[in-house]
Coordinates of C-alpha atoms and ligand atoms in Angstrom, one line a residue:
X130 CA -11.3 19.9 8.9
X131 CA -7.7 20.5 7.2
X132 CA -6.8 17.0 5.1
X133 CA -5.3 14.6 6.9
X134 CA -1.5 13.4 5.0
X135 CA 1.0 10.6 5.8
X136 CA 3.8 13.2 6.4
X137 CA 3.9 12.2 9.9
X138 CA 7.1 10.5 11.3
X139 CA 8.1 7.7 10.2
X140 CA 8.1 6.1 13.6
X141 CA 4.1 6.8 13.5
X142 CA 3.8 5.7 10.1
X143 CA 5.7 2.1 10.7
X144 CA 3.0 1.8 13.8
X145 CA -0.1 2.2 11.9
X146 CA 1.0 0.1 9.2
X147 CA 1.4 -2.7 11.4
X148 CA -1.6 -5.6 11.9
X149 CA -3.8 -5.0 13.4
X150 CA -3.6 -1.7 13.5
X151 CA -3.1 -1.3 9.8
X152 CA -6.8 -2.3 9.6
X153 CA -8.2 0.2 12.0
X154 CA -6.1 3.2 11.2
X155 CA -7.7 2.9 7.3
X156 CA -11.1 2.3 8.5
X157 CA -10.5 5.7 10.8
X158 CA -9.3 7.2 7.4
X159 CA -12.1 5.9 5.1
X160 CA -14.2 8.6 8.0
X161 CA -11.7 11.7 7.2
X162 CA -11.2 14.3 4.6
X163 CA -8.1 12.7 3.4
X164 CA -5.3 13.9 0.6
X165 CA -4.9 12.3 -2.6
X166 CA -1.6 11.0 -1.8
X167 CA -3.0 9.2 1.5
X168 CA -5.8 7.7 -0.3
X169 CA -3.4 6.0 -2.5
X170 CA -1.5 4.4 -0.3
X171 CA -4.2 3.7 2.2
X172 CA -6.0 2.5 -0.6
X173 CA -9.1 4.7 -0.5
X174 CA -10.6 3.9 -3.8
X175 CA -13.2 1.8 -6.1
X176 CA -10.0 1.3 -8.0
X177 CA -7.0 1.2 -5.8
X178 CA -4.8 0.4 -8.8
X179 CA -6.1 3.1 -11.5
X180 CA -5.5 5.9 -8.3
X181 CA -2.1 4.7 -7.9
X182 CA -1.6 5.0 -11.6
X183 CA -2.8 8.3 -12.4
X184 CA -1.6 9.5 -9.4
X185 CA 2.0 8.7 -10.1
X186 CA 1.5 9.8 -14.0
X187 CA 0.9 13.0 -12.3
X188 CA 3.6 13.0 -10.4
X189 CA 6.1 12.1 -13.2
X190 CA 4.4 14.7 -15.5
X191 CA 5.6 17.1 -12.7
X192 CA 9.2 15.7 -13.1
X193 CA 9.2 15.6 -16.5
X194 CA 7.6 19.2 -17.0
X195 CA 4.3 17.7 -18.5
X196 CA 1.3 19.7 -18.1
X197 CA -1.0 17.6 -19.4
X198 CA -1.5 13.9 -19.5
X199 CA -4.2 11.1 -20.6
X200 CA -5.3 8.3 -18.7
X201 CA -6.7 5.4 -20.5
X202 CA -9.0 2.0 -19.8
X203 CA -9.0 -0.3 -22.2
X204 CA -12.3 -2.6 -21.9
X205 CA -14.9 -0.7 -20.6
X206 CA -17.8 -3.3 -20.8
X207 CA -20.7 -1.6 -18.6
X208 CA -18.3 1.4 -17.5
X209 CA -17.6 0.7 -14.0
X210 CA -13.9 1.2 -14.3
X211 CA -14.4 4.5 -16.4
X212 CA -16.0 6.0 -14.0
X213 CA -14.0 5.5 -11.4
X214 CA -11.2 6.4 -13.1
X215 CA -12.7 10.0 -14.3
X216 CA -13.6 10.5 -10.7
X217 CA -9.8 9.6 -10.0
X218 CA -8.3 11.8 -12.5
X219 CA -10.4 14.7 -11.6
X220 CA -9.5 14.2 -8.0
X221 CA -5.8 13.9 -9.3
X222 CA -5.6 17.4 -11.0
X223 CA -7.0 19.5 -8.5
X224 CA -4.2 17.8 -6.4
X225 CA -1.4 18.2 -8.8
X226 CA -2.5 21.0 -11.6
X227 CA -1.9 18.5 -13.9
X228 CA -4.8 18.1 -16.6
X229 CA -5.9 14.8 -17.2
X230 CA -7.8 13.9 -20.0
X231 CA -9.6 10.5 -20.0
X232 CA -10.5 8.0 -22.7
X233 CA -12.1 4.6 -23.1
X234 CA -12.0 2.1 -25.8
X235 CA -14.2 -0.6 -26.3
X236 CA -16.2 -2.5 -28.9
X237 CA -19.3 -1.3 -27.4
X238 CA -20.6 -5.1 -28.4
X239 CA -18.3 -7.3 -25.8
X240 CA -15.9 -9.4 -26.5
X241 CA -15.1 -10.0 -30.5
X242 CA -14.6 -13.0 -32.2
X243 CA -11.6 -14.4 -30.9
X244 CA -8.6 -15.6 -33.0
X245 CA -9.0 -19.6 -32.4
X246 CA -6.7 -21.5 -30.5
X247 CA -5.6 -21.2 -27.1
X248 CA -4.0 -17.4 -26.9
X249 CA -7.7 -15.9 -26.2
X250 CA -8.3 -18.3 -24.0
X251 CA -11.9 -19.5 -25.2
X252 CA -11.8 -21.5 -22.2
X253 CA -12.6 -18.3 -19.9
X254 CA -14.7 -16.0 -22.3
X255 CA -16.8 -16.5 -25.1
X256 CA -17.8 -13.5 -27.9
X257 CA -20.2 -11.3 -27.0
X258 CA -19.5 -11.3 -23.2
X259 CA -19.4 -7.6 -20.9
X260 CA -21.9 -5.9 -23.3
X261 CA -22.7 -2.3 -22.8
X262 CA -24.9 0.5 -23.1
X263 CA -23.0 3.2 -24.3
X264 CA -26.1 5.6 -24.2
X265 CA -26.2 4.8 -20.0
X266 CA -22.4 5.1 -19.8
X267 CA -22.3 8.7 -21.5
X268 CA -24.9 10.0 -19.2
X269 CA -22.8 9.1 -16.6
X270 CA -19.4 10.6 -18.0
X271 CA -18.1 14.6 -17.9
X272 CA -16.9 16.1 -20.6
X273 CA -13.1 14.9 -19.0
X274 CA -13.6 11.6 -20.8
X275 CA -14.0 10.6 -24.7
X276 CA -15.7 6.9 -25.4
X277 CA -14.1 5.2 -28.2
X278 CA -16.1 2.7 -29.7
X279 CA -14.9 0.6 -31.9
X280 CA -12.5 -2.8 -32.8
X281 CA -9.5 -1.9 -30.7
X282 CA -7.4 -3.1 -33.5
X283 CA -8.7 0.4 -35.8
X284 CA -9.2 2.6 -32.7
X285 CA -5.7 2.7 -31.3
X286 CA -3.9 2.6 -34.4
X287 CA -5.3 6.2 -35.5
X288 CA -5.4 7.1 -31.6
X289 CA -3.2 9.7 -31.9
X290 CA -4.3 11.0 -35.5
X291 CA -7.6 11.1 -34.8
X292 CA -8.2 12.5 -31.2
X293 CA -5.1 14.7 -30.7
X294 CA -4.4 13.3 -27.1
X295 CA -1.6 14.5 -24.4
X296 CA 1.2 12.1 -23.8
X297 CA -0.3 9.3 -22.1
X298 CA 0.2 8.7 -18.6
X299 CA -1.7 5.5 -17.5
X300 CA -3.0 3.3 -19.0
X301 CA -5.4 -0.2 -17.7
X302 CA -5.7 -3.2 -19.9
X303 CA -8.8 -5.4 -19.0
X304 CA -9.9 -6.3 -22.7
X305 CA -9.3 -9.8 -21.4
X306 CA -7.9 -11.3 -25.1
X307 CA -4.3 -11.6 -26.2
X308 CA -5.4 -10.8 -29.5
X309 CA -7.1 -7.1 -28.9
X310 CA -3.9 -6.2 -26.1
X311 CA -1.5 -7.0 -28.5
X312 CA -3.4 -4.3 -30.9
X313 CA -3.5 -2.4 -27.9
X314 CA -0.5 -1.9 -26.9
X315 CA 0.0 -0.7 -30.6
X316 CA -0.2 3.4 -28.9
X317 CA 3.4 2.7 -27.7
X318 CA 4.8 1.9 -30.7
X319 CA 6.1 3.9 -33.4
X320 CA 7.4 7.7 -34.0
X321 CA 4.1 9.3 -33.6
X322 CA 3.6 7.9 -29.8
X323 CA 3.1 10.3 -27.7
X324 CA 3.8 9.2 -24.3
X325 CA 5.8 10.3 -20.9
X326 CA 9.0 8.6 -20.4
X327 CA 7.7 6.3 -17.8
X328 CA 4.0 5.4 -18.1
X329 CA 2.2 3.3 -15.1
X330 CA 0.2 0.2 -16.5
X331 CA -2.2 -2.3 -14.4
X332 CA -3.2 -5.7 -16.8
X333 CA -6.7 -6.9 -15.0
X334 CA -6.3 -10.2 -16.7
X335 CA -3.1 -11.8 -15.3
X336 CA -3.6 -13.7 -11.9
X337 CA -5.6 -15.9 -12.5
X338 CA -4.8 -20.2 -12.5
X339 CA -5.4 -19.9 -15.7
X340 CA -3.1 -17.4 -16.6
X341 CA 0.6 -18.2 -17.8
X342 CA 2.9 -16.2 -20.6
X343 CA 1.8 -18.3 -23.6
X344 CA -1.9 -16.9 -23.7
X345 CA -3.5 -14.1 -22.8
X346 CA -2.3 -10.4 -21.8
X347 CA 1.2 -11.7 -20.4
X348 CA 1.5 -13.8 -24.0
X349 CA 1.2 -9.7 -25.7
X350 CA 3.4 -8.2 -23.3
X351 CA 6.2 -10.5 -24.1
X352 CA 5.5 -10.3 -27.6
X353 CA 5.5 -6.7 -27.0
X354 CA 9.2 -6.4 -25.9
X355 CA 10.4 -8.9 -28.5
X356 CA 9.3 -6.6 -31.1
X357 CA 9.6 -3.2 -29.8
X358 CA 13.1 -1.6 -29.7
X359 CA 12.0 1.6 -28.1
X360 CA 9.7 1.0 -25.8
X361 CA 10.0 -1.9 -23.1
X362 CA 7.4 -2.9 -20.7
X363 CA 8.7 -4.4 -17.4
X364 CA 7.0 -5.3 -13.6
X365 CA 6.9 -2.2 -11.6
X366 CA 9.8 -2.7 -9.2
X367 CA 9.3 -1.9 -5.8
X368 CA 6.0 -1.0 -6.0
X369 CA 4.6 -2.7 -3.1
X370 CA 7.7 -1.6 -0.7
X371 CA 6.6 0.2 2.3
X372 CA 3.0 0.2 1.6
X373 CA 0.4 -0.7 4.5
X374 CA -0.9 -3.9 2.6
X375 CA 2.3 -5.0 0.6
X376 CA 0.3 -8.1 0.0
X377 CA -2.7 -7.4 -2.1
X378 CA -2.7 -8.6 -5.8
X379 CA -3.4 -5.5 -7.4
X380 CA 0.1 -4.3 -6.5
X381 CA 1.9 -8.0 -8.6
X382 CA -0.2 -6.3 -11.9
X383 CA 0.9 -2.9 -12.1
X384 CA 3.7 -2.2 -15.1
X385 CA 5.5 0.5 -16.4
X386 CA 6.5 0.8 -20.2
X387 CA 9.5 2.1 -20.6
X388 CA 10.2 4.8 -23.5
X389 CA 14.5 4.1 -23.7
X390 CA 14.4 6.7 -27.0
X391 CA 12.7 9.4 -25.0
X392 CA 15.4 8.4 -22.2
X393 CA 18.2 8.4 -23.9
X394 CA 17.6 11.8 -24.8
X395 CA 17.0 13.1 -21.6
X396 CA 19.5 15.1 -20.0
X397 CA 19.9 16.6 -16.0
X398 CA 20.5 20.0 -15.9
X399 CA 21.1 20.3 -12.3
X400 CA 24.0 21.0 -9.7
X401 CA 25.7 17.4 -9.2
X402 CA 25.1 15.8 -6.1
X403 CA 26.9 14.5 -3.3
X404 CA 27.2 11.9 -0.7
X405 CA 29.3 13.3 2.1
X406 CA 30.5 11.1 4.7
X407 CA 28.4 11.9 8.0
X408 CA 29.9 13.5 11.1
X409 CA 31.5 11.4 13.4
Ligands
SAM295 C1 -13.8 -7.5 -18.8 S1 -14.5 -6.3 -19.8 C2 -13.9 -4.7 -19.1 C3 -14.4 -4.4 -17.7 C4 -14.1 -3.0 -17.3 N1 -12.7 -2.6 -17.4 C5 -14.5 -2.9 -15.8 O1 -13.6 -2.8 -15.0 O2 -15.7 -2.8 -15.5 C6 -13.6 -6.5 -21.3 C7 -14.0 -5.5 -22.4 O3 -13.1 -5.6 -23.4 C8 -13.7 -5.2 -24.7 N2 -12.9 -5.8 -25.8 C9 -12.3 -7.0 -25.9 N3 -11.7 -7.1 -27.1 C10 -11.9 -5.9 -27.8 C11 -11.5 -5.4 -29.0 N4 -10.8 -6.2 -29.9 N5 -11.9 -4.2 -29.4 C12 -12.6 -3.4 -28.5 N6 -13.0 -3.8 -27.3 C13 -12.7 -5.1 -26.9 C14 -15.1 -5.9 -24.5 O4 -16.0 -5.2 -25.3 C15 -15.4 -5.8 -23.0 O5 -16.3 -4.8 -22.7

């Protein structure tokens, strides 16, 4: 059977979108041999928010003449996410030709030892939580996808030193502590970044009642932008416009970071474009 796309009028895709038949039409696609690009907006995946990720990364490396990119979790605890998101990349370069490269960083030993007070919000986790076995996790990984264990604070500082990556791509932040996403988020600073000029992030940890932007990963973001000239990290607008269920949550914690150096250098070398007045 030939893969099934959303290229179909727009009448059509308004109709299916619409409750209830929104509903039915994905559980008739969850049964066919779907494209990549249907499966993201259908939401067809383990991780509906890493496939929308990478698959846009991809879609930007295109733009931005990229041919390679890397896709990154941060917080891996038993490797459920990893996975998924190897299987995603994977799927998302024989779609695109771009090559994706995956990596994970974790502590390997849960959560650290936190830094006190409030910001890593002791109130929700405790050290040692979302253990894992790394010797079970490698068995289940390809050679796509690099491990890196250690205290995100060392790990991503030499990131770029140490493993050689492509410019990253995506990136998911579900190490759950203001302290290790605000060491984290270290790869997008400096000269040596290496990173496209837009880069899709999701933050796991930022919807709950708990949650506000004193503590936490919304706490590092801001602290982020104070302190970062060059790169800015902002909501990603529009992301949940004209998509079948505009109303799940993953959609309010997807990001994009910003790289106003790299944009500022970027020029169009195309023929100018026009908006002429339509035919009466
Ligand atoms: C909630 S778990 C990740 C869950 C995983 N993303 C998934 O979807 O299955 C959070 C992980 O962050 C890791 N972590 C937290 N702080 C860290 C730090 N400073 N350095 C390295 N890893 C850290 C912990 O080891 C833990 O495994």
């Amino acid at each position: 059977m030939t893969e099934m796309t959303e290229t179909k009028s727009p009448m059509w895709n308004r109709l299916v979108a619409e409750p209830p038949f929104r509903i039915l039409y994905r559980a008739l696609l969850k049964r066919l041999p779907v494209s990549i690009e249907t499966r993201a907006l259908w939401e067809l995946s383990p991780r509906p928010a890493y496939l929308l990720g990478v698959w846009n990364a991809a879609r930007l490396a295109r733009q931005q003449r990229v041919e390679r990119i890397a896709a990154i979790e941060f917080g891996v605890a038993g490797g459920a996410g990893l996975v998924a998101l190897e299987r995603e990349a994977a799927a998302v370069e024989r779609a695109t030709g771009v090559e994706i490269r995956v990596f994970g960083f974790d502590s390997g030993e849960g959560l650290p030892s936190f830094i006190g007070d409030y910001r890593d919000h002791p109130d929700l986790w405790q050290p040692g939580d979302f253990r894992m076995d790394p010797d079970a996790l490698r068995s289940r990984l390809s050679a796509r996808t690099t491990l890196i264990l250690g205290d995100v604070a060392d790990t991503a500082a030499g990131f770029v030193e140490r493993y050689d990556p492509p410019p990253i791509g995506f990136a998911a932040f579900d190490l759950d502590l203001y302290s290790a996403t605000k060491a984290a988020l270290g790869v997008f600073r400096g000269g040596a970044r290496r990173m496209l000029r837009q880069v899709p992030l999701y933050f796991d940890d930022i919807d709950f009642i708990h949650n506000h932007r004193f503590a936490g990963e919304l706490l590092a973001i801001d602290e982020f932008n104070a302190t970062s000239e060059v790169v800015k990290i902002d909501r990603w607008h529009g992301v949940s416009v004209d998509r079948p269920f505009p109303e799940r949550s993953f959609l309010t914690k997807l990001y994009v970071a910003h790289d106003l150096e790299a944009i500022s250098r970027s020029r169009l070398a195309r023929e100018n474009v026009a908006l002429p007045l339509a035919r009466e």
